[in-house]
CSV table of C-alpha atoms in Angstrom, one decimal:
chain,number,residue,atom,x,y,z
A,290,MET,CA,6.3,-11.3,2.5
A,291,ARG,CA,7.3,-11.8,-1.0
A,292,LEU,CA,10.9,-11.1,-2.0
A,293,LEU,CA,9.6,-8.5,-4.2
A,294,SER,CA,8.4,-6.5,-1.0
A,295,HIS,CA,11.7,-7.4,0.7
A,296,ASN,CA,13.4,-5.7,-2.2
A,297,VAL,CA,12.1,-2.3,-1.4
A,298,LEU,CA,11.9,-2.6,2.4
A,299,ARG,CA,14.4,-0.5,4.6
A,300,ASN,CA,14.9,0.6,8.1
A,301,THR,CA,14.0,4.4,8.2
A,302,ALA,CA,14.8,4.8,11.9
A,303,LYS,CA,16.6,8.0,12.8
A,304,GLY,CA,20.4,7.8,12.5
A,305,VAL,CA,20.3,4.8,10.1
A,306,VAL,CA,21.6,5.8,6.7
A,307,ASP,CA,20.6,3.2,4.2
A,308,GLY,CA,19.1,0.4,6.5
A,309,TYR,CA,19.3,-1.8,3.4
A,310,PRO,CA,19.1,-4.7,2.5
A,311,LEU,CA,17.3,-6.2,5.5
A,312,LYS,CA,18.8,-9.6,6.5
A,313,ILE,CA,16.1,-12.4,6.4
A,314,GLU,CA,15.9,-14.8,9.3
A,315,ALA,CA,13.2,-17.1,8.1
A,316,ALA,CA,11.5,-19.7,10.4
A,317,GLU,CA,8.7,-20.7,7.9
A,318,ILE,CA,8.8,-20.4,4.2
A,319,ASP,CA,6.2,-21.1,1.6
A,320,VAL,CA,6.9,-21.7,-2.1
A,321,ARG,CA,4.1,-21.7,-4.6
A,322,ASP,CA,4.9,-22.1,-8.2
A,323,THR,CA,3.1,-19.6,-10.5
A,324,GLU,CA,3.4,-19.1,-14.2
A,325,PRO,CA,5.7,-16.2,-15.1
A,326,ASP,CA,4.6,-13.4,-17.3
A,327,LEU,CA,8.0,-12.7,-19.0
A,328,THR,CA,7.0,-9.4,-20.6
A,329,PHE,CA,5.9,-8.1,-17.1
A,330,ILE,CA,9.2,-9.3,-15.5
A,331,ARG,CA,11.2,-7.5,-18.2
A,332,HIS,CA,9.3,-4.4,-17.4
A,333,LEU,CA,10.1,-4.9,-13.6
A,334,LEU,CA,13.8,-5.5,-14.2
A,335,PRO,CA,15.2,-1.9,-14.0
A,336,THR,CA,13.3,-1.4,-10.7
A,337,ILE,CA,14.9,-4.3,-8.8
A,338,SER,CA,17.8,-3.8,-6.5
A,339,PHE,CA,20.2,-6.8,-7.3
A,340,SER,CA,22.1,-6.2,-4.1
A,341,GLY,CA,18.9,-6.7,-2.2
A,342,LEU,CA,17.8,-9.7,-4.2
A,343,ARG,CA,21.2,-11.4,-3.7
A,344,SER,CA,21.3,-10.7,0.0
A,345,ALA,CA,17.7,-12.3,0.2
A,346,ALA,CA,18.6,-15.3,-1.8
A,347,GLU,CA,21.7,-16.0,0.3
A,348,ASP,CA,19.6,-15.6,3.5
A,349,LEU,CA,17.1,-18.2,2.3
A,350,GLY,CA,19.7,-20.7,1.0
A,351,LEU,CA,18.6,-20.0,-2.7
A,352,ASP,CA,21.0,-19.9,-5.6
A,353,ALA,CA,22.3,-16.4,-5.2
A,354,ALA,CA,24.8,-16.8,-8.0
A,355,ALA,CA,21.9,-17.1,-10.4
A,356,PHE,CA,21.5,-13.4,-10.1
A,357,PRO,CA,24.0,-10.7,-11.3
A,358,ALA,CA,25.5,-8.1,-9.1
A,359,SER,CA,23.8,-5.3,-11.1
A,360,TYR,CA,21.4,-4.5,-13.8
A,361,SER,CA,22.3,-4.6,-17.4
A,362,THR,CA,20.2,-4.2,-20.5
A,363,THR,CA,21.0,-7.7,-21.9
A,364,LEU,CA,19.3,-9.4,-18.9
A,365,GLY,CA,15.9,-9.1,-20.5
A,366,GLU,CA,17.0,-11.5,-23.3
A,367,ASP,CA,17.9,-14.4,-20.9
A,368,GLU,CA,14.7,-16.4,-20.5
A,369,ALA,CA,16.1,-18.8,-17.8
A,370,PHE,CA,17.2,-15.9,-15.8
A,371,LEU,CA,13.8,-14.2,-16.0
A,372,ARG,CA,12.1,-17.4,-14.9
A,373,ALA,CA,14.5,-17.7,-11.9
A,374,LEU,CA,13.9,-14.0,-11.1
A,375,HIS,CA,10.1,-14.5,-11.2
A,376,LYS,CA,10.3,-17.5,-8.9
A,377,ALA,CA,12.4,-15.6,-6.4
A,378,LEU,CA,10.4,-12.4,-6.4
A,379,PHE,CA,6.9,-14.0,-6.5
A,380,ASP,CA,6.8,-17.6,-5.6
A,381,VAL,CA,8.8,-17.5,-2.4
A,382,ARG,CA,7.1,-16.1,0.7
A,383,VAL,CA,8.5,-15.7,4.2
A,384,LEU,CA,5.6,-16.5,6.6
A,385,GLU,CA,7.3,-16.3,9.9
A,386,GLY,CA,10.7,-14.9,11.0
A,387,SER,CA,12.6,-11.6,11.3
A,388,LEU,CA,14.1,-8.9,9.2
A,389,VAL,CA,17.4,-7.5,10.8
A,390,CYS,CA,18.8,-4.1,9.9
A,391,PRO,CA,22.4,-4.4,8.6
A,392,GLU,CA,23.4,-1.2,10.3
A,393,SER,CA,21.7,-1.1,13.7
A,394,GLY,CA,20.9,-4.8,14.2
A,395,ARG,CA,17.3,-3.7,14.9
A,396,ARG,CA,15.0,-6.6,14.3
A,397,PHE,CA,11.5,-6.4,12.7
A,398,SER,CA,9.2,-9.4,13.1
A,399,ILE,CA,7.3,-11.1,10.3
A,400,ARG,CA,4.1,-12.9,11.4
A,401,GLY,CA,1.5,-14.4,9.1
A,402,GLY,CA,3.5,-13.1,6.2
A,403,ILE,CA,3.2,-9.6,7.3
A,404,PRO,CA,6.4,-7.6,8.2
A,405,ASP,CA,6.0,-5.3,11.2
A,406,MET,CA,7.9,-2.2,10.3
A,407,MET,CA,6.5,0.0,13.3
A,408,LEU,CA,9.1,2.2,14.9
A,409,THR,CA,9.1,3.4,18.5
A,410,ASP,CA,9.1,7.1,19.5
A,411,GLU,CA,12.7,7.0,20.3
A,412,GLU,CA,13.6,5.7,16.8
A,413,LEU,CA,11.6,8.5,15.2
A,414,SER,CA,12.9,11.5,17.2
B,176,MET,CA,-17.5,-5.3,-14.0
B,177,LYS,CA,-21.1,-4.4,-13.1
B,178,LEU,CA,-21.4,-2.2,-10.0
B,179,ARG,CA,-23.7,-4.6,-8.2
B,180,HIS,CA,-21.4,-7.5,-8.8
B,181,LEU,CA,-18.5,-5.6,-7.3
B,182,GLU,CA,-20.7,-4.6,-4.4
B,183,SER,CA,-21.8,-8.1,-3.7
B,184,PHE,CA,-18.2,-9.3,-3.9
B,185,LEU,CA,-17.1,-6.7,-1.5
B,186,SER,CA,-19.9,-7.6,1.1
B,187,GLN,CA,-17.9,-10.7,1.8
B,188,VAL,CA,-15.0,-8.6,3.1
B,189,ASP,CA,-14.9,-8.8,6.9
B,190,GLY,CA,-14.7,-5.7,8.8
B,191,PHE,CA,-13.0,-4.6,12.1
B,192,GLU,CA,-13.6,-7.0,14.9
B,193,ALA,CA,-13.2,-4.3,17.6
B,194,PRO,CA,-12.8,-0.9,15.8
B,195,LYS,CA,-10.4,1.6,17.4
B,196,TRP,CA,-11.7,5.2,17.8
B,197,GLY,CA,-8.1,6.5,18.2
B,198,LEU,CA,-7.4,5.3,14.7
B,199,GLU,CA,-10.8,6.5,13.4
B,200,GLN,CA,-11.6,2.9,12.1
B,201,TYR,CA,-14.7,2.7,10.0
B,202,LEU,CA,-15.2,0.0,7.5
B,203,THR,CA,-15.7,1.5,4.1
B,204,PRO,CA,-19.1,0.3,3.1
B,205,PRO,CA,-19.1,-2.0,0.1
B,206,HIS,CA,-21.7,0.2,-1.6
B,207,LEU,CA,-19.3,3.2,-1.3
B,208,ALA,CA,-16.0,1.2,-2.0
B,209,ALA,CA,-17.6,0.0,-5.3
B,210,ARG,CA,-18.4,3.5,-6.4
B,211,VAL,CA,-15.0,4.7,-5.5
B,212,LEU,CA,-13.4,2.1,-7.6
B,213,HIS,CA,-15.6,2.6,-10.6
B,214,CYS,CA,-14.5,6.2,-10.5
B,215,VAL,CA,-10.9,5.4,-10.3
B,216,ALA,CA,-11.3,3.0,-13.2
B,217,SER,CA,-13.0,5.6,-15.3
B,218,TYR,CA,-9.8,7.7,-15.1
B,219,ASP,CA,-7.9,4.6,-16.3
B,220,ASP,CA,-5.8,4.6,-13.0
B,221,LEU,CA,-6.8,1.0,-11.9
B,222,GLU,CA,-6.4,-1.7,-14.5
B,223,GLY,CA,-2.8,-3.1,-14.5
B,224,CYS,CA,-1.7,-0.6,-11.9
B,225,ALA,CA,0.3,-1.1,-8.8
B,226,VAL,CA,-2.0,0.1,-6.2
B,227,ALA,CA,-1.4,1.0,-2.5
B,228,ASP,CA,-3.9,1.6,0.2
B,229,LEU,CA,-2.5,3.6,3.1
B,230,GLY,CA,-4.7,2.8,6.3
B,231,CYS,CA,-6.0,-0.2,4.4
B,232,GLY,CA,-7.9,-1.5,7.5
B,233,THR,CA,-9.3,-5.0,6.6
B,234,GLY,CA,-8.6,-4.6,2.9
B,235,MET,CA,-11.9,-3.5,1.4
B,236,LEU,CA,-10.7,-1.1,-1.3
B,237,LEU,CA,-7.8,-3.4,-2.3
B,238,ALA,CA,-10.1,-6.4,-2.6
B,239,GLY,CA,-12.3,-4.3,-5.0
B,240,ALA,CA,-9.2,-3.1,-6.8
B,241,ALA,CA,-8.1,-6.7,-7.2
B,242,LEU,CA,-11.4,-7.7,-8.7
B,243,MET,CA,-11.1,-4.8,-11.1
B,244,ASP,CA,-7.8,-6.2,-12.4
B,245,CYS,CA,-5.3,-3.9,-10.7
B,246,ASP,CA,-1.8,-5.6,-10.7
B,247,GLU,CA,-2.3,-7.5,-7.4
B,248,ALA,CA,1.1,-8.8,-7.0
B,249,LEU,CA,2.6,-5.2,-7.0
B,250,SER,CA,-0.2,-3.9,-4.7
B,251,VAL,CA,0.2,-3.3,-1.0
B,252,GLY,CA,-2.0,-2.6,1.9
B,253,VAL,CA,-0.5,-0.6,4.8
B,254,ASP,CA,-1.9,-0.3,8.4
B,255,ALA,CA,-0.6,0.5,11.8
B,256,ASP,CA,-3.0,-1.8,13.5
B,257,PRO,CA,-2.1,-5.5,13.7
B,258,ASP,CA,-5.6,-6.6,14.5
B,259,ALA,CA,-7.0,-4.9,11.3
B,260,LEU,CA,-4.1,-6.5,9.4
B,261,SER,CA,-4.8,-10.0,10.8
B,262,THR,CA,-8.5,-9.6,9.6
B,263,ALA,CA,-7.3,-8.4,6.3
B,264,ARG,CA,-5.1,-11.5,5.9
B,265,GLY,CA,-8.2,-13.6,6.5
B,266,ASN,CA,-9.9,-11.8,3.8
B,267,LEU,CA,-7.0,-12.4,1.5
B,268,ASP,CA,-7.1,-16.2,2.1
B,269,LYS,CA,-11.1,-16.3,2.0
B,270,LEU,CA,-11.4,-14.4,-1.2
B,271,GLU,CA,-8.2,-15.7,-2.8
B,272,LEU,CA,-6.5,-12.4,-3.3
B,273,ASN,CA,-2.9,-11.8,-3.8
B,274,PHE,CA,-1.8,-8.4,-2.6
B,275,SER,CA,0.8,-7.8,0.2
B,276,LEU,CA,0.3,-6.4,3.5
B,277,LEU,CA,2.6,-4.4,5.6
B,278,GLN,CA,2.4,-3.0,9.1
B,279,ALA,CA,3.8,0.5,9.3
B,280,ASP,CA,2.7,3.8,10.9
B,281,ILE,CA,2.8,6.4,8.1
B,282,VAL,CA,1.5,9.1,10.4
B,283,VAL,CA,4.6,9.1,12.7
B,284,ASN,CA,7.1,7.7,10.3
B,285,ASN,CA,8.2,9.9,7.4
B,286,GLY,CA,6.3,8.0,4.8
B,287,LEU,CA,6.8,4.3,4.1
B,288,PRO,CA,9.8,2.2,5.1
B,289,PHE,CA,10.7,1.8,1.4
B,290,ARG,CA,13.7,2.5,-0.7
B,291,ARG,CA,12.9,4.8,-3.6
B,292,VAL,CA,12.5,2.9,-6.8
B,293,ILE,CA,14.9,5.0,-8.8
B,294,SER,CA,14.4,4.2,-12.4
B,295,GLU,CA,10.6,4.6,-12.3
B,296,GLY,CA,10.4,7.4,-9.7
B,297,SER,CA,7.5,5.9,-8.0
B,298,ASN,CA,6.8,2.8,-5.9
B,299,PHE,CA,3.1,2.6,-7.0
B,300,ASP,CA,1.0,3.9,-9.9
B,301,THR,CA,-2.0,4.8,-7.8
B,302,VAL,CA,-3.0,5.2,-4.1
B,303,ILE,CA,-6.6,4.6,-3.3
B,304,MET,CA,-7.5,5.2,0.4
B,305,ASN,CA,-10.0,6.2,2.9
B,306,PRO,CA,-7.8,8.0,5.5
B,307,PRO,CA,-9.0,8.9,9.0
B,308,PHE,CA,-11.2,12.0,8.5
B,309,GLY,CA,-9.2,14.0,11.1
B,310,THR,CA,-12.1,14.3,13.5
B,311,LYS,CA,-10.1,13.0,16.4
B,312,ASN,CA,-6.6,14.0,15.1
B,313,GLN,CA,-6.8,17.3,13.3
B,314,GLY,CA,-4.7,17.3,10.0
B,315,VAL,CA,-4.1,13.5,9.8
B,316,ASP,CA,-6.2,13.4,6.7
B,317,MET,CA,-3.9,15.9,5.0
B,318,LEU,CA,-0.8,14.0,6.3
B,319,PHE,CA,-2.0,10.8,4.7
B,320,VAL,CA,-2.4,12.7,1.3
B,321,ARG,CA,1.2,14.1,1.5
B,322,ARG,CA,2.6,10.8,2.4
B,323,ALA,CA,0.7,9.0,-0.4
B,324,LEU,CA,2.0,11.5,-2.9
B,325,ALA,CA,5.6,10.6,-2.0
B,326,PHE,CA,5.1,7.2,-3.3
B,327,ALA,CA,2.6,7.4,-6.2
B,328,PRO,CA,1.9,10.3,-8.9
B,329,ILE,CA,-1.9,9.8,-8.5
B,330,VAL,CA,-3.8,9.6,-5.2
B,331,TYR,CA,-7.6,9.0,-4.7
B,332,SER,CA,-8.6,9.8,-1.2
B,333,LEU,CA,-12.1,10.2,0.6
B,334,HIS,CA,-12.7,13.3,2.7
B,335,LYS,CA,-15.5,14.9,4.5
B,336,THR,CA,-17.2,17.3,2.2
B,337,SER,CA,-17.3,19.7,5.2
B,338,THR,CA,-13.5,19.9,4.9
B,339,ARG,CA,-13.5,20.6,1.1
B,340,ASP,CA,-12.8,24.3,1.1
B,341,PHE,CA,-10.1,23.8,3.7
B,342,LEU,CA,-8.4,21.0,1.7
B,343,MET,CA,-8.5,23.0,-1.5
B,344,GLY,CA,-7.7,26.2,0.2
B,345,CYS,CA,-4.5,25.2,1.8
B,346,GLY,CA,-3.0,24.3,-1.5
B,347,ALA,CA,-3.9,20.7,-2.1
B,348,ALA,CA,-2.9,19.2,1.3
B,349,GLY,CA,0.0,21.4,1.9
B,350,CYS,CA,1.7,20.5,-1.5
B,351,GLY,CA,1.1,23.9,-3.1
B,352,LYS,CA,1.5,24.4,-6.8
B,353,HIS,CA,3.1,21.0,-7.2
B,354,VAL,CA,-0.1,19.0,-6.9
B,355,GLN,CA,-3.3,19.4,-8.7
B,356,ALA,CA,-6.4,18.6,-6.5
B,357,GLU,CA,-10.0,18.0,-7.8
B,358,VAL,CA,-13.2,16.7,-6.4
B,359,ILE,CA,-14.3,14.0,-8.8
B,360,ALA,CA,-17.4,12.6,-7.0
B,361,ASN,CA,-19.6,13.5,-4.1
B,362,MET,CA,-20.8,10.3,-2.2
B,363,GLN,CA,-22.6,9.3,1.0
B,364,PHE,CA,-20.7,7.4,3.6
B,365,GLU,CA,-23.2,5.4,5.8
B,366,ILE,CA,-21.6,5.0,9.1
B,367,PRO,CA,-23.5,2.5,11.3
B,368,ALA,CA,-23.5,3.0,15.1
B,369,THR,CA,-19.8,1.8,15.6
B,370,TYR,CA,-18.7,3.3,18.9
B,371,SER,CA,-20.6,3.6,22.2
B,372,PHE,CA,-20.8,7.4,22.0
B,373,HIS,CA,-22.9,7.1,18.7
B,374,LYS,CA,-26.4,7.9,19.6
B,375,GLN,CA,-28.2,7.3,16.3
B,376,LYS,CA,-28.4,3.9,14.6
B,377,SER,CA,-26.5,5.1,11.6
B,378,VAL,CA,-25.6,8.4,10.1
B,379,ASN,CA,-24.9,9.5,6.5
B,380,ILE,CA,-22.0,11.7,6.0
B,381,ASP,CA,-21.2,13.6,2.8
B,382,VAL,CA,-17.9,12.7,1.4
B,383,ASP,CA,-15.9,13.9,-1.5
B,384,LEU,CA,-13.6,11.6,-3.6
B,385,PHE,CA,-10.5,13.7,-4.3
B,386,ARG,CA,-8.1,13.0,-7.1
B,387,PHE,CA,-4.6,14.4,-6.4
B,388,SER,CA,-2.0,14.3,-9.1
B,389,ARG,CA,1.6,15.4,-9.2
B,390,ARG,CA,2.5,18.2,-11.6
B,391,ASN,CA,6.2,17.6,-11.4
B,392,SER,CA,7.6,14.7,-9.3
B,393,GLU,CA,11.0,16.3,-8.8
B,394,ASP,CA,9.9,19.8,-7.9
B,395,MET,CA,7.5,18.5,-5.2
B,396,GLU,CA,10.1,16.3,-3.5
B,397,GLU,CA,10.7,18.8,-0.9
B,398,ALA,CA,7.1,19.6,-0.4
B,399,ILE,CA,5.9,16.2,0.4
B,400,THR,CA,8.8,14.9,2.4
B,401,GLY,CA,8.4,17.8,5.0
């Protein structure tokens, strides 16, 4: 699971309002450096949830302070920031661990890098 | 990308180890997948696009989409079956692909476990999928289309030609005037004898490649989330 995926995932069980951001409990992480495409990252910027990103960064012991609390149009001009953002969103992968709903405490497992977001019948009705 | 190159690449994609009839699991044949992707590319809905496959199985369509230069890092395959996803993951490693996988049941769940990406209005540019035909669970094919349209403005989907009139007749998969539906190709789905109740060696089924597109994403919000 890339942090880009984590940035959109939420718990959609019945009774849960936001179910976001999911807390990451990582047992195994893999980091692979890839070359950022800055134009592309700039294009992504407005779609990123910065609260979700900071939460993930804190959970994984990354430098959460490198990321602002919210989006602003000037962010696209800061190349060092864009590189840090690329690294967080695309290079860091959680291979094993859990995602925990901040509201209900419900745990979703991550195995082989694949988050299991399946809900039970009780959680749906 | 020549059709035969794509088809030969896709022949390396591993299929289901033990297909589950309850989920109507059939491997999309490489021959068919290659043609579907060429059609999608001809509408300019593939290159550079964030693609999702709902009911991705072992990842055949996304593997092809990746080879045809979709935006892999933003593309996601979703399936309810952990065994299929485990094979899909093996395919990712073997073929050095880079899209993400997610286990979720879009049939019982109300769509995908995603927050809405507000500024863009959609999580993906294009959905390309080969949903269950609805032979075992009636109506599941239309449900897949509805769910898909909630997360992408353009949806390509394979359906049995025998259900064409029904699909068109019921107002584009229950989305009424908010969605435009057209059949853009008629193809053959060769299904090898997969399940024990299959008497013949293989059968050819006529399938339609549908292209569904939203007319107005705000208006249809209600229609698709029902």
